[in-house]
């Protein structure tokens, strides 16, 4: 009798479990399609966000233990949606005192000076693949200056590790302060999230707002850098929309060479052909591509870095109107050597000291330099060593403002790869 009851109960339990699982799956909200493409200008248009999903202030929790409850008038609301091949989010952050807003960072990934982490910011966390131990993290301040990184989370010890040099999101962001409200809009190319056909399009999301003058932060979706506690949503497109996967990315960080290599795999069962676009600093180059089913193809690009100019490289693969791969990588040239005067104000007739402080992360092999004072002749070339150099400059017979030009050469190039200009000033003290 017991066995008979057990045989009757077990299928019922399994059926109930299956039904509850289906019901749970059905309750996962789908990120809505927006009626029109939002303009990323820091102004929340009426029609742009009309159908967006709203994360109200009541879902934001204070993260700083010392901050306690957020002061009145500093509520936060986020709206999200999808249009075309991009995910969109807009933060509306109120300030009790707008004069306290901080926005220092001006450039992409200005994390080396930690400027973005001193700013009032909107933050987006995006985990796309189970078990959600790796995720994408994007931060924007009111200027639209970005920090983006791939971050790994270790659930065993609760620690995380960010790798900003491995991923550039291609995100566009812009903010504006009006009426005591900071609005930051963000556009994220879905292809930059490296989705593929094996993904079920259920993603983990978290939204944060950093308040620097307190300092504290508010987050909707659990805790910082803890994907299991985030909000689960589903993207509105089927996974078959992403049959190509970028399985590796290699970037050269050399100052003399800007090389990128992408390895793309066709993970679908069909041959795929289309166009790839390689764009450097707004100058696109287009060419066709074809990748057989199950095969990989390498795309390699090389460009010289322009003197003291950042390079923004975008690489995308398109099959018809659908963008399947979108990779964006930004490099801000790191100086080979820091050049500065020991003192730029001298007594008339005093020698000047020009300091050369090589960057230990940059190779100095095959590099040399020369210099000239004013409009005089260039000195003989000297090898650039990995050690600090103090050049003694003879300013005898010169007065007023004295310009000095220093050039750095690579052995394989005639033109200098870097040119530095330093201005000295001399004066004659008045005798009493």
Tab-separated table of C-alpha atoms in Angstrom:
chain	number	residue	atom	x	y	z
A	1	UNK	CA	0.000	0.000	0.000
A	2	UNK	CA	2.795	2.410	0.954
A	3	UNK	CA	4.608	1.624	-2.287
A	4	UNK	CA	1.412	2.303	-4.225
A	5	UNK	CA	0.949	5.661	-2.499
A	6	UNK	CA	4.620	6.454	-3.105
A	7	UNK	CA	4.197	5.641	-6.806
A	8	UNK	CA	1.215	7.976	-6.947
A	9	UNK	CA	2.764	10.819	-4.936
A	10	UNK	CA	6.180	10.924	-6.628
A	11	UNK	CA	4.893	11.742	-10.133
A	12	UNK	CA	2.597	14.351	-8.619
A	13	UNK	CA	5.517	15.950	-6.770
A	14	UNK	CA	7.658	15.913	-9.902
A	15	UNK	CA	4.808	17.409	-11.924
A	16	UNK	CA	4.316	20.119	-9.306
A	17	UNK	CA	8.050	20.848	-9.268
A	18	UNK	CA	8.088	21.088	-13.063
A	19	UNK	CA	5.056	23.391	-13.017
A	20	UNK	CA	6.604	25.611	-10.319
A	21	UNK	CA	9.810	25.775	-12.342
A	22	UNK	CA	7.868	26.824	-15.424
A	23	UNK	CA	5.913	29.366	-13.411
A	24	UNK	CA	9.152	30.755	-11.960
A	25	UNK	CA	10.618	31.004	-15.440
A	26	UNK	CA	7.547	32.821	-16.653
A	27	UNK	CA	7.825	35.378	-13.857
A	28	UNK	CA	11.269	36.520	-15.048
A	29	UNK	CA	10.497	39.949	-16.524
A	30	UNK	CA	11.422	40.644	-20.118
A	31	UNK	CA	13.252	43.916	-20.712
A	32	UNK	CA	10.783	45.913	-22.843
A	33	UNK	CA	11.372	47.200	-26.350
A	34	UNK	CA	11.432	50.998	-26.441
A	35	UNK	CA	9.200	52.800	-28.964
A	36	UNK	CA	12.113	54.821	-30.373
A	37	UNK	CA	15.874	55.056	-30.115
A	38	UNK	CA	16.873	57.260	-27.138
A	39	UNK	CA	19.179	60.167	-27.854
A	40	UNK	CA	22.115	59.969	-25.461
A	41	UNK	CA	22.265	63.595	-24.373
A	42	UNK	CA	21.396	63.556	-20.671
A	43	UNK	CA	17.828	64.691	-21.375
A	44	UNK	CA	15.099	62.108	-20.763
A	45	UNK	CA	12.732	62.464	-23.731
A	46	UNK	CA	9.048	61.788	-23.123
A	47	UNK	CA	8.533	59.220	-25.876
A	48	UNK	CA	11.957	57.567	-25.696
A	49	UNK	CA	11.390	55.952	-22.309
A	50	UNK	CA	7.591	55.617	-22.413
A	51	UNK	CA	7.551	51.791	-22.252
A	52	UNK	CA	10.691	51.351	-20.172
A	53	UNK	CA	10.952	49.098	-17.124
A	54	UNK	CA	11.200	51.247	-13.982
A	55	UNK	CA	13.393	50.474	-10.967
A	56	UNK	CA	12.060	52.902	-8.330
A	57	UNK	CA	13.923	54.467	-5.430
A	58	UNK	CA	12.262	52.018	-3.031
A	59	UNK	CA	14.372	49.205	-4.526
A	60	UNK	CA	17.646	51.055	-3.909
A	61	UNK	CA	19.420	50.154	-0.676
A	62	UNK	CA	22.140	52.087	1.096
A	63	UNK	CA	25.457	50.212	1.013
A	64	UNK	CA	27.633	52.309	3.312
A	65	UNK	CA	27.108	51.147	6.901
A	66	UNK	CA	28.162	54.517	8.300
A	67	UNK	CA	25.859	56.464	6.019
A	68	UNK	CA	22.628	54.962	7.321
A	69	UNK	CA	19.479	56.073	5.589
A	70	UNK	CA	19.932	58.329	2.563
A	71	UNK	CA	19.133	61.989	3.254
A	72	UNK	CA	15.799	63.293	2.059
A	73	UNK	CA	15.839	64.560	-1.516
A	74	UNK	CA	18.480	62.108	-2.781
A	75	UNK	CA	16.211	59.479	-4.295
A	76	UNK	CA	17.188	57.556	-7.435
A	77	UNK	CA	15.142	56.032	-10.259
A	78	UNK	CA	16.393	53.945	-13.185
A	79	UNK	CA	14.586	53.070	-16.423
A	80	UNK	CA	15.779	50.374	-18.827
A	81	UNK	CA	14.817	49.079	-22.262
A	82	UNK	CA	16.082	47.704	-25.560
A	83	UNK	CA	15.959	49.277	-29.003
A	84	UNK	CA	17.549	47.638	-32.038
A	85	UNK	CA	20.852	46.059	-31.016
A	86	UNK	CA	21.410	48.150	-27.887
A	87	UNK	CA	20.449	48.085	-24.234
A	88	UNK	CA	19.533	51.486	-22.756
A	89	UNK	CA	19.406	52.764	-19.189
A	90	UNK	CA	18.750	56.184	-17.681
A	91	UNK	CA	19.448	57.238	-14.091
A	92	UNK	CA	17.553	60.091	-12.435
A	93	UNK	CA	19.479	61.056	-9.301
A	94	UNK	CA	18.213	63.854	-7.084
A	95	UNK	CA	20.554	66.002	-5.024
A	96	UNK	CA	19.557	67.745	-1.813
A	97	UNK	CA	22.328	70.233	-2.626
A	98	UNK	CA	23.264	70.227	-6.361
A	99	UNK	CA	26.362	72.291	-5.583
A	100	UNK	CA	27.851	69.161	-3.985
A	101	UNK	CA	27.909	67.229	-7.278
A	102	UNK	CA	31.413	66.084	-8.283
A	103	UNK	CA	32.503	65.283	-11.863
A	104	UNK	CA	36.289	65.217	-12.250
A	105	UNK	CA	37.030	62.527	-14.852
A	106	UNK	CA	37.004	63.696	-18.465
A	107	UNK	CA	38.381	60.726	-20.399
A	108	UNK	CA	37.603	57.054	-20.922
A	109	UNK	CA	39.077	54.693	-18.319
A	110	UNK	CA	40.674	57.497	-16.334
A	111	UNK	CA	41.077	54.975	-13.543
A	112	UNK	CA	44.853	55.333	-13.268
A	113	UNK	CA	44.338	58.549	-11.299
A	114	UNK	CA	41.164	57.143	-9.697
A	115	UNK	CA	39.261	60.229	-10.825
A	116	UNK	CA	36.113	58.362	-11.817
A	117	UNK	CA	35.957	56.852	-8.332
A	118	UNK	CA	35.822	60.321	-6.796
A	119	UNK	CA	32.834	61.370	-8.912
A	120	UNK	CA	29.094	61.140	-8.513
A	121	UNK	CA	28.338	58.293	-10.885
A	122	UNK	CA	25.790	55.913	-12.323
A	123	UNK	CA	26.899	52.279	-12.362
A	124	UNK	CA	25.659	49.302	-14.368
A	125	UNK	CA	26.444	45.651	-13.613
A	126	UNK	CA	25.622	43.087	-16.305
A	127	UNK	CA	26.144	39.291	-15.937
A	128	UNK	CA	25.116	37.276	-18.999
A	129	UNK	CA	26.326	33.739	-18.417
A	130	UNK	CA	25.815	31.135	-15.714
A	131	UNK	CA	27.114	30.630	-13.054
A	132	UNK	CA	27.449	34.454	-13.093
A	133	UNK	CA	30.946	34.530	-11.639
A	134	UNK	CA	32.103	36.941	-14.353
A	135	UNK	CA	30.310	40.114	-15.327
A	136	UNK	CA	30.605	43.489	-17.015
A	137	UNK	CA	30.822	46.710	-15.019
A	138	UNK	CA	30.291	50.190	-16.501
A	139	UNK	CA	30.559	53.498	-14.616
A	140	UNK	CA	29.695	56.948	-16.018
A	141	UNK	CA	29.864	60.386	-14.458
A	142	UNK	CA	27.883	63.440	-15.554
A	143	UNK	CA	30.447	64.240	-18.275
A	144	UNK	CA	29.937	60.822	-19.876
A	145	UNK	CA	33.484	59.782	-18.908
A	146	UNK	CA	33.512	55.998	-18.589
A	147	UNK	CA	35.167	53.205	-16.678
A	148	UNK	CA	34.408	49.727	-18.022
A	149	UNK	CA	35.834	46.382	-17.000
A	150	UNK	CA	35.323	42.647	-16.905
A	151	UNK	CA	35.119	41.590	-13.261
A	152	UNK	CA	35.427	38.149	-11.695
A	153	UNK	CA	33.539	37.299	-8.513
A	154	UNK	CA	34.590	34.523	-6.121
A	155	UNK	CA	31.494	33.431	-4.177
A	156	UNK	CA	33.602	31.412	-1.733
A	157	UNK	CA	35.417	34.388	-0.252
A	158	UNK	CA	33.246	37.229	-1.592
A	159	UNK	CA	36.212	38.854	-3.342
A	160	UNK	CA	36.285	40.307	-6.819
A	161	UNK	CA	38.933	41.275	-9.350
A	162	UNK	CA	38.416	43.887	-12.074
A	163	UNK	CA	40.257	43.768	-15.394
A	164	UNK	CA	39.617	47.110	-17.169
A	165	UNK	CA	42.206	46.516	-19.890
A	166	UNK	CA	40.498	43.373	-21.193
A	167	UNK	CA	37.176	44.890	-22.236
A	168	UNK	CA	36.062	48.170	-23.721
A	169	UNK	CA	32.328	48.261	-23.938
A	170	UNK	CA	31.662	50.702	-26.746
A	171	UNK	CA	29.190	52.311	-24.349
A	172	UNK	CA	28.003	55.851	-25.023
A	173	UNK	CA	26.926	57.911	-22.025
A	174	UNK	CA	26.078	61.518	-21.234
A	175	UNK	CA	24.683	63.351	-18.235
A	176	UNK	CA	23.107	66.656	-17.337
A	177	UNK	CA	22.177	68.473	-14.138
A	178	UNK	CA	18.898	70.332	-14.201
A	179	UNK	CA	16.532	71.320	-11.399
A	180	UNK	CA	18.567	69.491	-8.781
A	181	UNK	CA	18.429	66.217	-10.747
A	182	UNK	CA	21.440	64.507	-12.378
A	183	UNK	CA	20.290	62.538	-15.428
A	184	UNK	CA	22.727	60.053	-16.984
A	185	UNK	CA	21.757	58.132	-20.114
A	186	UNK	CA	23.680	55.059	-21.263
A	187	UNK	CA	23.700	53.016	-24.482
A	188	UNK	CA	25.254	49.521	-24.367
A	189	UNK	CA	25.727	47.538	-27.617
A	190	UNK	CA	24.316	44.073	-26.950
A	191	UNK	CA	27.003	42.571	-29.153
A	192	UNK	CA	29.630	43.917	-26.724
A	193	UNK	CA	28.196	41.594	-24.062
A	194	UNK	CA	29.596	38.650	-26.046
A	195	UNK	CA	26.322	36.703	-26.138
A	196	UNK	CA	26.144	33.469	-28.094
A	197	UNK	CA	23.524	30.923	-29.068
A	198	UNK	CA	24.130	28.815	-25.953
A	199	UNK	CA	22.962	31.627	-23.692
A	200	UNK	CA	19.328	31.551	-22.585
A	201	UNK	CA	19.170	35.381	-22.572
A	202	UNK	CA	18.390	35.462	-18.851
A	203	UNK	CA	20.762	38.085	-17.429
A	204	UNK	CA	21.599	39.440	-14.002
A	205	UNK	CA	21.453	43.215	-13.585
A	206	UNK	CA	22.307	45.676	-10.850
A	207	UNK	CA	22.156	49.471	-10.849
A	208	UNK	CA	24.037	51.784	-8.513
A	209	UNK	CA	24.367	55.460	-7.789
A	210	UNK	CA	27.480	56.758	-6.023
A	211	UNK	CA	27.169	59.800	-3.782
A	212	UNK	CA	30.627	61.197	-3.124
A	213	UNK	CA	30.019	64.116	-0.784
A	214	UNK	CA	28.754	61.797	2.006
A	215	UNK	CA	30.370	59.357	0.837
A	216	UNK	CA	28.076	56.371	0.220
A	217	UNK	CA	26.321	54.454	-2.526
A	218	UNK	CA	22.875	53.128	-3.299
A	219	UNK	CA	22.293	49.946	-5.276
A	220	UNK	CA	19.227	48.187	-6.658
A	221	UNK	CA	19.731	44.455	-6.976
A	222	UNK	CA	21.387	43.135	-3.852
A	223	UNK	CA	25.026	43.943	-3.156
A	224	UNK	CA	27.963	45.321	-5.082
A	225	UNK	CA	29.969	42.699	-7.004
A	226	UNK	CA	27.619	39.898	-5.917
A	227	UNK	CA	25.774	38.638	-9.045
A	228	UNK	CA	23.701	35.916	-7.309
A	229	UNK	CA	21.747	38.658	-5.525
A	230	UNK	CA	21.066	40.824	-8.565
A	231	UNK	CA	17.827	41.344	-10.480
A	232	UNK	CA	17.121	38.644	-13.090
A	233	UNK	CA	15.685	39.793	-16.421
A	234	UNK	CA	15.407	38.360	-19.885
A	235	UNK	CA	16.501	40.029	-23.110
A	236	UNK	CA	13.729	40.273	-25.717
A	237	UNK	CA	15.723	38.685	-28.550
A	238	UNK	CA	16.370	34.962	-29.137
A	239	UNK	CA	19.876	33.670	-28.582
A	240	UNK	CA	20.096	32.555	-32.229
A	241	UNK	CA	20.619	36.217	-33.044
A	242	UNK	CA	24.223	35.829	-31.882
A	243	UNK	CA	25.701	32.916	-33.877
A	244	UNK	CA	29.205	34.417	-33.777
A	245	UNK	CA	31.328	34.516	-30.648
A	246	UNK	CA	34.576	36.434	-30.114
A	247	UNK	CA	36.570	33.801	-28.232
A	248	UNK	CA	39.779	35.785	-27.738
A	249	UNK	CA	41.086	39.329	-27.923
A	250	UNK	CA	44.704	40.423	-27.932
A	251	UNK	CA	45.805	44.047	-27.745
A	252	UNK	CA	49.249	45.561	-27.997
A	253	UNK	CA	49.910	48.162	-25.333
A	254	UNK	CA	53.194	49.270	-26.881
A	255	UNK	CA	53.502	52.981	-27.441
A	256	UNK	CA	55.007	52.395	-30.877
A	257	UNK	CA	52.427	49.909	-32.057
A	258	UNK	CA	48.658	49.601	-31.720
A	259	UNK	CA	47.787	46.052	-32.719
A	260	UNK	CA	44.499	44.266	-32.128
A	261	UNK	CA	43.706	40.658	-32.933
A	262	UNK	CA	40.219	39.165	-32.634
A	263	UNK	CA	39.477	35.451	-32.976
A	264	UNK	CA	35.856	34.857	-33.941
A	265	UNK	CA	34.136	31.456	-33.954
A	266	UNK	CA	31.020	30.528	-35.897
A	267	UNK	CA	29.070	28.567	-33.276
A	268	UNK	CA	26.034	28.052	-35.492
A	269	UNK	CA	25.386	25.171	-37.874
A	270	UNK	CA	25.467	27.378	-40.966
A	271	UNK	CA	28.118	29.265	-42.918
A	272	UNK	CA	27.971	32.991	-42.155
A	273	UNK	CA	29.114	35.804	-44.380
A	274	UNK	CA	28.694	39.543	-44.220
A	275	UNK	CA	30.667	42.728	-43.656
A	276	UNK	CA	33.176	43.633	-41.030
A	277	UNK	CA	33.880	47.236	-40.154
A	278	UNK	CA	37.197	48.309	-38.666
A	279	UNK	CA	37.089	51.889	-37.459
A	280	UNK	CA	39.953	53.859	-35.919
A	281	UNK	CA	39.223	57.303	-34.510
A	282	UNK	CA	36.112	57.678	-36.645
A	283	UNK	CA	37.674	56.478	-39.930
A	284	UNK	CA	35.911	53.252	-41.014
A	285	UNK	CA	37.241	50.560	-43.310
A	286	UNK	CA	34.795	47.956	-44.649
A	287	UNK	CA	35.435	44.528	-46.067
A	288	UNK	CA	33.595	41.250	-46.529
A	289	UNK	CA	34.094	38.117	-44.428
A	290	UNK	CA	33.016	34.492	-44.508
A	291	UNK	CA	33.279	31.937	-41.685
A	292	UNK	CA	32.220	28.305	-42.289
A	293	UNK	CA	30.057	26.571	-39.685
A	294	UNK	CA	32.023	25.588	-36.588
A	295	UNK	CA	35.223	27.302	-37.800
A	296	UNK	CA	37.231	30.239	-36.458
A	297	UNK	CA	38.751	33.229	-38.191
A	298	UNK	CA	41.321	35.753	-36.994
A	299	UNK	CA	41.019	39.454	-37.709
A	300	UNK	CA	44.260	41.370	-37.128
A	301	UNK	CA	44.776	45.119	-37.441
A	302	UNK	CA	47.816	47.321	-36.935
A	303	UNK	CA	48.158	51.105	-36.789
A	304	UNK	CA	50.808	53.486	-35.561
A	305	UNK	CA	49.737	55.600	-32.635
A	306	UNK	CA	49.605	59.275	-33.427
A	307	UNK	CA	51.687	61.508	-31.209
A	308	UNK	CA	49.945	62.098	-27.866
A	309	UNK	CA	46.530	61.099	-29.237
A	310	UNK	CA	44.267	58.388	-27.879
A	311	UNK	CA	43.128	55.696	-30.285
A	312	UNK	CA	39.592	54.358	-30.256
A	313	UNK	CA	39.207	51.192	-32.305
A	314	UNK	CA	35.840	49.626	-33.112
A	315	UNK	CA	35.514	46.226	-34.762
A	316	UNK	CA	32.096	44.888	-35.752
A	317	UNK	CA	30.748	41.989	-37.807
A	318	UNK	CA	27.403	42.379	-39.508
A	319	UNK	CA	25.245	39.863	-41.343
A	320	UNK	CA	22.691	41.957	-43.179
A	321	UNK	CA	21.108	44.443	-40.772
A	322	UNK	CA	22.088	42.460	-37.663
A	323	UNK	CA	25.224	43.407	-35.725
A	324	UNK	CA	26.626	40.176	-34.284
A	325	UNK	CA	29.961	41.281	-32.907
A	326	UNK	CA	30.833	44.675	-31.492
A	327	UNK	CA	34.222	45.247	-29.909
A	328	UNK	CA	35.573	48.615	-28.861
A	329	UNK	CA	39.057	49.175	-27.465
A	330	UNK	CA	40.493	52.506	-26.370
A	331	UNK	CA	44.188	53.200	-25.816
A	332	UNK	CA	45.465	56.385	-24.268
A	333	UNK	CA	49.163	56.608	-25.120
A	334	UNK	CA	51.376	56.185	-22.094
A	335	UNK	CA	54.437	58.357	-22.134
A	336	UNK	CA	57.734	56.686	-22.871
A	337	UNK	CA	59.389	59.150	-20.571
A	338	UNK	CA	58.261	61.939	-18.282
A	339	UNK	CA	60.123	65.125	-19.241
A	340	UNK	CA	60.157	68.061	-16.828
A	341	UNK	CA	62.514	70.818	-15.640
A	342	UNK	CA	64.041	70.561	-12.193
A	343	UNK	CA	63.195	74.256	-11.994
A	344	UNK	CA	61.787	76.345	-14.833
A	345	UNK	CA	62.717	79.681	-13.224
A	346	UNK	CA	66.449	80.444	-13.205
A	347	UNK	CA	68.853	83.276	-12.540
A	348	UNK	CA	70.340	84.815	-15.655
A	349	UNK	CA	73.368	82.737	-16.727
A	350	UNK	CA	72.364	79.757	-14.580
A	351	UNK	CA	72.339	76.302	-16.188
A	352	UNK	CA	69.050	74.449	-16.512
A	353	UNK	CA	68.403	70.843	-15.557
A	354	UNK	CA	66.004	68.819	-17.718
A	355	UNK	CA	64.850	65.564	-16.099
A	356	UNK	CA	64.045	62.445	-18.130
A	357	UNK	CA	62.109	59.865	-16.114
A	358	UNK	CA	61.520	56.732	-18.284
A	359	UNK	CA	58.293	54.803	-17.828
A	360	UNK	CA	59.260	51.359	-16.454
A	361	UNK	CA	56.282	49.781	-18.273
A	362	UNK	CA	57.517	50.929	-21.693
A	363	UNK	CA	60.490	49.482	-23.593
A	364	UNK	CA	63.429	51.842	-24.099
A	365	UNK	CA	65.487	49.516	-26.286
A	366	UNK	CA	66.240	50.956	-29.746
A	367	UNK	CA	65.230	54.447	-28.593
A	368	UNK	CA	67.390	57.566	-28.657
A	369	UNK	CA	66.888	61.276	-28.104
A	370	UNK	CA	68.305	64.659	-28.995
A	371	UNK	CA	67.464	68.224	-27.971
A	372	UNK	CA	68.016	71.829	-28.876
A	373	UNK	CA	67.907	75.119	-27.011
A	374	UNK	CA	65.907	77.875	-28.633
A	375	UNK	CA	66.438	77.839	-32.393
A	376	UNK	CA	69.909	76.386	-32.136
A	377	UNK	CA	71.183	73.132	-33.595
A	378	UNK	CA	70.081	69.756	-32.318
A	379	UNK	CA	72.536	67.908	-30.124
A	380	UNK	CA	73.980	64.538	-31.057
A	381	UNK	CA	71.634	61.638	-30.442
A	382	UNK	CA	72.007	59.725	-27.199
A	383	UNK	CA	70.601	56.326	-26.299
A	384	UNK	CA	67.591	56.417	-24.013
A	385	UNK	CA	68.322	54.203	-21.027
A	386	UNK	CA	65.873	52.749	-18.538
A	387	UNK	CA	67.367	54.934	-15.795
A	388	UNK	CA	66.592	58.528	-14.921
A	389	UNK	CA	68.666	61.143	-16.743
A	390	UNK	CA	69.328	64.755	-15.725
A	391	UNK	CA	70.467	66.813	-18.714
A	392	UNK	CA	72.511	69.888	-17.924
A	393	UNK	CA	71.607	72.711	-20.319
A	394	UNK	CA	73.967	75.626	-20.924
A	395	UNK	CA	71.964	78.872	-21.004
A	396	UNK	CA	74.973	81.223	-20.981
A	397	UNK	CA	74.358	84.317	-23.093
A	398	UNK	CA	70.596	83.805	-23.078
A	399	UNK	CA	67.870	85.566	-21.105
A	400	UNK	CA	64.122	85.908	-20.895
A	401	UNK	CA	62.116	82.924	-22.057
A	402	UNK	CA	64.203	80.007	-23.341
A	403	UNK	CA	62.352	77.168	-25.147
A	404	UNK	CA	63.856	73.679	-25.150
A	405	UNK	CA	62.734	70.918	-27.531
A	406	UNK	CA	63.483	67.253	-26.879
A	407	UNK	CA	62.820	64.536	-29.474
A	408	UNK	CA	62.673	60.743	-29.050
A	409	UNK	CA	63.466	58.480	-32.011
A	410	UNK	CA	63.002	54.811	-32.775
A	411	UNK	CA	65.849	53.134	-34.631
A	412	UNK	CA	63.589	52.218	-37.533
A	413	UNK	CA	62.093	55.664	-38.040
A	414	UNK	CA	63.378	58.979	-39.341
A	415	UNK	CA	60.697	61.123	-37.769
A	416	UNK	CA	60.560	61.422	-33.965
A	417	UNK	CA	57.977	59.270	-32.183
A	418	UNK	CA	57.626	61.852	-29.415
A	419	UNK	CA	58.432	65.554	-29.110
A	420	UNK	CA	58.457	67.456	-25.830
A	421	UNK	CA	58.582	71.230	-25.330
A	422	UNK	CA	59.746	72.843	-22.092
A	423	UNK	CA	59.937	76.590	-21.410
A	424	UNK	CA	62.493	78.065	-19.018
A	425	UNK	CA	62.385	81.625	-17.698
A	426	UNK	CA	65.417	83.607	-16.537
A	427	UNK	CA	65.535	86.856	-14.604
A	428	UNK	CA	68.155	89.324	-13.326
A	429	UNK	CA	67.671	90.102	-9.623
A	430	UNK	CA	67.483	93.778	-8.733
A	431	UNK	CA	70.216	94.979	-6.386
A	432	UNK	CA	69.220	97.237	-3.495
